[in-house]
mmCIF file with all atom_site columns, C-alpha atoms in Angstrom:
data_model
loop_
_atom_site.group_PDB
_atom_site.id
_atom_site.type_symbol
_atom_site.label_atom_id
_atom_site.label_alt_id
_atom_site.label_comp_id
_atom_site.label_asym_id
_atom_site.label_entity_id
_atom_site.label_seq_id
_atom_site.pdbx_PDB_ins_code
_atom_site.Cartn_x
_atom_site.Cartn_y
_atom_site.Cartn_z
_atom_site.occupancy
_atom_site.B_iso_or_equiv
_atom_site.pdbx_formal_charge
_atom_site.auth_seq_id
_atom_site.auth_comp_id
_atom_site.auth_asym_id
_atom_site.auth_atom_id
_atom_site.pdbx_PDB_model_num
ATOM 1  C CA . MET A 1 1  ? 0.240  -0.005  -0.259 1.00 93.00 ? 7   MET A CA 1
ATOM 2  C CA . ARG A 1 2  ? 1.266  3.498   -0.571 1.00 94.00 ? 8   ARG A CA 1
ATOM 3  C CA . ARG A 1 3  ? 0.481  6.020   2.450  1.00 93.00 ? 9   ARG A CA 1
ATOM 4  C CA . GLN A 1 4  ? 0.187  9.694   2.070  1.00 94.00 ? 10  GLN A CA 1
ATOM 5  C CA . ALA A 1 5  ? 0.611  12.224  5.145  1.00 94.00 ? 11  ALA A CA 1
ATOM 6  C CA . ILE A 1 6  ? -1.980 15.019  5.956  1.00 95.00 ? 12  ILE A CA 1
ATOM 7  C CA . PRO A 1 7  ? -0.852 18.501  4.935  1.00 94.00 ? 13  PRO A CA 1
ATOM 8  C CA . GLY A 1 8  ? 1.915  19.929  7.711  1.00 94.00 ? 14  GLY A CA 1
ATOM 9  C CA . GLU A 1 9  ? 2.680  16.453  8.818  1.00 92.00 ? 15  GLU A CA 1
ATOM 10 C CA . PHE A 1 10 ? 6.018  14.097  7.618  1.00 89.00 ? 16  PHE A CA 1
ATOM 11 C CA . ARG A 1 11 ? 4.738  11.053  9.049  1.00 90.00 ? 17  ARG A CA 1
ATOM 12 C CA . SER A 1 12 ? 2.280  9.146   7.106  1.00 90.00 ? 18  SER A CA 1
ATOM 13 C CA . ASN A 1 13 ? 1.127  6.833   9.473  1.00 86.00 ? 19  ASN A CA 1
ATOM 14 C CA . ILE A 1 14 ? -2.887 5.715   9.549  1.00 86.00 ? 20  ILE A CA 1
ATOM 15 C CA . HIS A 1 15 ? -3.139 6.631   13.202 1.00 85.00 ? 21  HIS A CA 1
ATOM 16 C CA . ARG A 1 16 ? -1.626 10.193  12.627 1.00 88.00 ? 22  ARG A CA 1
ATOM 17 C CA . GLY A 1 17 ? -4.416 10.832  9.724  1.00 91.00 ? 23  GLY A CA 1
ATOM 18 C CA . GLY A 1 18 ? -2.507 9.637   7.024  1.00 92.00 ? 24  GLY A CA 1
ATOM 19 C CA . THR A 1 19 ? -4.338 7.846   4.075  1.00 93.00 ? 25  THR A CA 1
ATOM 20 C CA . ALA A 1 20 ? -3.614 4.751   2.281  1.00 94.00 ? 26  ALA A CA 1
ATOM 21 C CA . LYS A 1 21 ? -4.353 3.044   -1.295 1.00 95.00 ? 27  LYS A CA 1
ATOM 22 C CA . LYS A 1 22 ? -3.737 -0.238  -2.559 1.00 95.00 ? 28  LYS A CA 1
ATOM 23 C CA . VAL A 1 23 ? -1.037 -0.442  -5.310 1.00 94.00 ? 29  VAL A CA 1
ATOM 24 C CA . ARG A 1 24 ? 0.835  -3.122  -7.241 1.00 94.00 ? 30  ARG A CA 1
ATOM 25 C CA . LEU A 1 25 ? 4.682  -3.382  -6.185 1.00 94.00 ? 31  LEU A CA 1
ATOM 26 C CA . SER A 1 26 ? 7.259  -3.141  -9.009 1.00 95.00 ? 32  SER A CA 1
ATOM 27 C CA . ALA A 1 27 ? 9.326  -6.179  -9.358 1.00 97.00 ? 33  ALA A CA 1
ATOM 28 C CA . GLU A 1 28 ? 12.068 -3.971  -8.188 1.00 97.00 ? 34  GLU A CA 1
ATOM 29 C CA . ALA A 1 29 ? 10.459 -2.765  -4.983 1.00 97.00 ? 35  ALA A CA 1
ATOM 30 C CA . ARG A 1 30 ? 9.285  -6.279  -4.251 1.00 97.00 ? 36  ARG A CA 1
ATOM 31 C CA . LYS A 1 31 ? 12.710 -7.546  -4.708 1.00 97.00 ? 37  LYS A CA 1
ATOM 32 C CA . THR A 1 32 ? 14.095 -4.878  -2.277 1.00 97.00 ? 38  THR A CA 1
ATOM 33 C CA . ALA A 1 33 ? 11.625 -5.673  0.606  1.00 97.00 ? 39  ALA A CA 1
ATOM 34 C CA . LEU A 1 34 ? 12.242 -9.115  0.167  1.00 97.00 ? 40  LEU A CA 1
ATOM 35 C CA . ALA A 1 35 ? 16.078 -8.704  0.569  1.00 98.00 ? 41  ALA A CA 1
ATOM 36 C CA . ALA A 1 36 ? 15.707 -6.448  3.447  1.00 98.00 ? 42  ALA A CA 1
ATOM 37 C CA . ALA A 1 37 ? 13.499 -9.063  5.400  1.00 97.00 ? 43  ALA A CA 1
ATOM 38 C CA . ARG A 1 38 ? 15.930 -11.752 4.409  1.00 97.00 ? 44  ARG A CA 1
ATOM 39 C CA . VAL A 1 39 ? 19.153 -9.632  5.368  1.00 97.00 ? 45  VAL A CA 1
ATOM 40 C CA . LEU A 1 40 ? 17.549 -9.315  9.069  1.00 97.00 ? 46  LEU A CA 1
ATOM 41 C CA . GLY A 1 41 ? 16.480 -12.895 9.152  1.00 97.00 ? 47  GLY A CA 1
ATOM 42 C CA . LEU A 1 42 ? 12.717 -12.371 8.910  1.00 96.00 ? 48  LEU A CA 1
ATOM 43 C CA . ARG A 1 43 ? 9.935  -14.447 7.704  1.00 90.00 ? 49  ARG A CA 1
ATOM 44 C CA . VAL A 1 44 ? 7.261  -11.664 8.517  1.00 92.00 ? 50  VAL A CA 1
ATOM 45 C CA . ALA A 1 45 ? 8.450  -8.310  8.187  1.00 95.00 ? 51  ALA A CA 1
ATOM 46 C CA . GLY A 1 46 ? 6.806  -4.826  7.467  1.00 94.00 ? 52  GLY A CA 1
ATOM 47 C CA . VAL A 1 47 ? 8.830  -3.031  5.234  1.00 97.00 ? 53  VAL A CA 1
ATOM 48 C CA . ASP A 1 48 ? 8.681  0.822   4.695  1.00 95.00 ? 54  ASP A CA 1
ATOM 49 C CA . MET A 1 49 ? 9.814  2.371   1.387  1.00 96.00 ? 55  MET A CA 1
ATOM 50 C CA . ILE A 1 50 ? 10.344 5.552   -0.478 1.00 94.00 ? 56  ILE A CA 1
ATOM 51 C CA . ASP A 1 51 ? 10.630 5.866   -4.195 1.00 93.00 ? 57  ASP A CA 1
ATOM 52 C CA . ALA A 1 52 ? 13.659 7.580   -5.222 1.00 95.00 ? 58  ALA A CA 1
ATOM 53 C CA . ALA A 1 53 ? 15.697 8.427   -8.220 1.00 96.00 ? 59  ALA A CA 1
ATOM 54 C CA . GLU A 1 54 ? 17.979 5.450   -7.569 1.00 95.00 ? 60  GLU A CA 1
ATOM 55 C CA . GLY A 1 55 ? 14.934 3.059   -7.041 1.00 95.00 ? 61  GLY A CA 1
ATOM 56 C CA . PRO A 1 56 ? 12.932 1.842   -3.959 1.00 96.00 ? 62  PRO A CA 1
ATOM 57 C CA . MET A 1 57 ? 14.684 2.764   -0.773 1.00 97.00 ? 63  MET A CA 1
ATOM 58 C CA . ILE A 1 58 ? 14.269 1.203   2.645  1.00 97.00 ? 64  ILE A CA 1
ATOM 59 C CA . MET A 1 59 ? 13.026 3.498   5.296  1.00 95.00 ? 65  MET A CA 1
ATOM 60 C CA . GLU A 1 60 ? 12.481 0.922   7.917  1.00 96.00 ? 66  GLU A CA 1
ATOM 61 C CA . VAL A 1 61 ? 11.940 -2.690  8.313  1.00 98.00 ? 67  VAL A CA 1
ATOM 62 C CA . ASN A 1 62 ? 9.473  -3.657  11.495 1.00 96.00 ? 68  ASN A CA 1
ATOM 63 C CA . SER A 1 63 ? 9.727  -7.361  12.737 1.00 96.00 ? 69  SER A CA 1
ATOM 64 C CA . SER A 1 64 ? 6.136  -7.142  14.258 1.00 93.00 ? 70  SER A CA 1
ATOM 65 C CA . PRO A 1 65 ? 4.383  -5.003  11.646 1.00 92.00 ? 71  PRO A CA 1
ATOM 66 C CA . GLY A 1 66 ? 0.900  -3.836  12.566 1.00 88.00 ? 72  GLY A CA 1
ATOM 67 C CA . LEU A 1 67 ? -1.622 -5.350  9.926  1.00 91.00 ? 73  LEU A CA 1
ATOM 68 C CA . GLU A 1 68 ? -4.925 -3.281  10.476 1.00 89.00 ? 74  GLU A CA 1
ATOM 69 C CA . GLY A 1 69 ? -4.054 -0.322  7.980  1.00 90.00 ? 75  GLY A CA 1
ATOM 70 C CA . ILE A 1 70 ? -2.808 -2.724  5.308  1.00 92.00 ? 76  ILE A CA 1
ATOM 71 C CA . GLN A 1 71 ? -5.857 -5.074  5.776  1.00 93.00 ? 77  GLN A CA 1
ATOM 72 C CA . LYS A 1 72 ? -8.389 -2.160  5.695  1.00 92.00 ? 78  LYS A CA 1
ATOM 73 C CA . THR A 1 73 ? -6.757 -0.896  2.600  1.00 94.00 ? 79  THR A CA 1
ATOM 74 C CA . THR A 1 74 ? -6.168 -4.074  0.640  1.00 93.00 ? 80  THR A CA 1
ATOM 75 C CA . GLU A 1 75 ? -9.095 -6.265  1.884  1.00 94.00 ? 81  GLU A CA 1
ATOM 76 C CA . ILE A 1 76 ? -7.059 -9.130  2.430  1.00 94.00 ? 82  ILE A CA 1
ATOM 77 C CA . ASP A 1 77 ? -6.723 -10.977 5.815  1.00 96.00 ? 83  ASP A CA 1
ATOM 78 C CA . VAL A 1 78 ? -3.136 -10.821 5.928  1.00 94.00 ? 84  VAL A CA 1
ATOM 79 C CA . ALA A 1 79 ? -2.848 -12.181 9.459  1.00 93.00 ? 85  ALA A CA 1
ATOM 80 C CA . ALA A 1 80 ? -4.751 -15.265 7.703  1.00 95.00 ? 86  ALA A CA 1
ATOM 81 C CA . ALA A 1 81 ? -2.397 -15.458 4.885  1.00 94.00 ? 87  ALA A CA 1
ATOM 82 C CA . ILE A 1 82 ? 0.653  -15.277 6.950  1.00 91.00 ? 88  ILE A CA 1
ATOM 83 C CA . ILE A 1 83 ? -0.465 -18.179 8.868  1.00 92.00 ? 89  ILE A CA 1
ATOM 84 C CA . GLU A 1 84 ? -1.738 -20.352 5.693  1.00 93.00 ? 90  GLU A CA 1
ATOM 85 C CA . HIS A 1 85 ? 2.090  -19.457 4.267  1.00 88.00 ? 91  HIS A CA 1
ATOM 86 C CA . ILE A 1 86 ? 3.555  -20.628 7.371  1.00 87.00 ? 92  ILE A CA 1
ATOM 87 C CA . GLU A 1 87 ? 1.437  -23.926 7.728  1.00 90.00 ? 93  GLU A CA 1
ATOM 88 C CA . ARG A 1 88 ? 2.494  -24.808 4.285  1.00 89.00 ? 94  ARG A CA 1
ATOM 89 C CA . GLU A 1 89 ? 5.990  -24.406 4.826  1.00 85.00 ? 95  GLU A CA 1
ATOM 90 C CA . VAL A 1 90 ? 6.049  -26.505 8.041  1.00 87.00 ? 96  VAL A CA 1
ATOM 91 C CA . THR A 1 91 ? 3.618  -29.176 6.854  1.00 77.00 ? 97  THR A CA 1
ATOM 92 C CA . PRO A 1 92 ? 4.889  -31.802 4.964  1.00 73.00 ? 98  PRO A CA 1
ATOM 93 C CA . ALA A 1 93 ? 2.783  -32.947 1.908  1.00 70.00 ? 99  ALA A CA 1
ATOM 94 C CA . ARG A 1 94 ? 0.797  -36.152 2.143  1.00 73.00 ? 100 ARG A CA 1
ATOM 95 C CA . PRO A 1 95 ? 1.511  -38.776 -0.283 1.00 73.00 ? 101 PRO A CA 1
ATOM 96 C CA . PRO A 1 96 ? -1.337 -39.678 -2.253 1.00 73.00 ? 102 PRO A CA 1
ATOM 97 C CA . VAL A 1 97 ? -3.486 -42.572 -1.032 1.00 72.00 ? 103 VAL A CA 1
#
């Protein structure tokens, strides 16, 4: 999602009055976010980035991201998606009967 601060405020946090809209990440932004989480050894992370002339730049990586804003913005149950992803990784596939 892309957040926008209210006029006169530099922080774009939703709880500070910022707004958010659903966007599709570019391949470069996705690669950058995944690399940031990987470097920190995180399987789940909130990666705050800005668009710069040089490409996406990392501002902050949160090891315990809040999900309320992204869930409302995307209408995706992010927590459930994370749990399902982890379950698939740790549950061995059953052989066909």
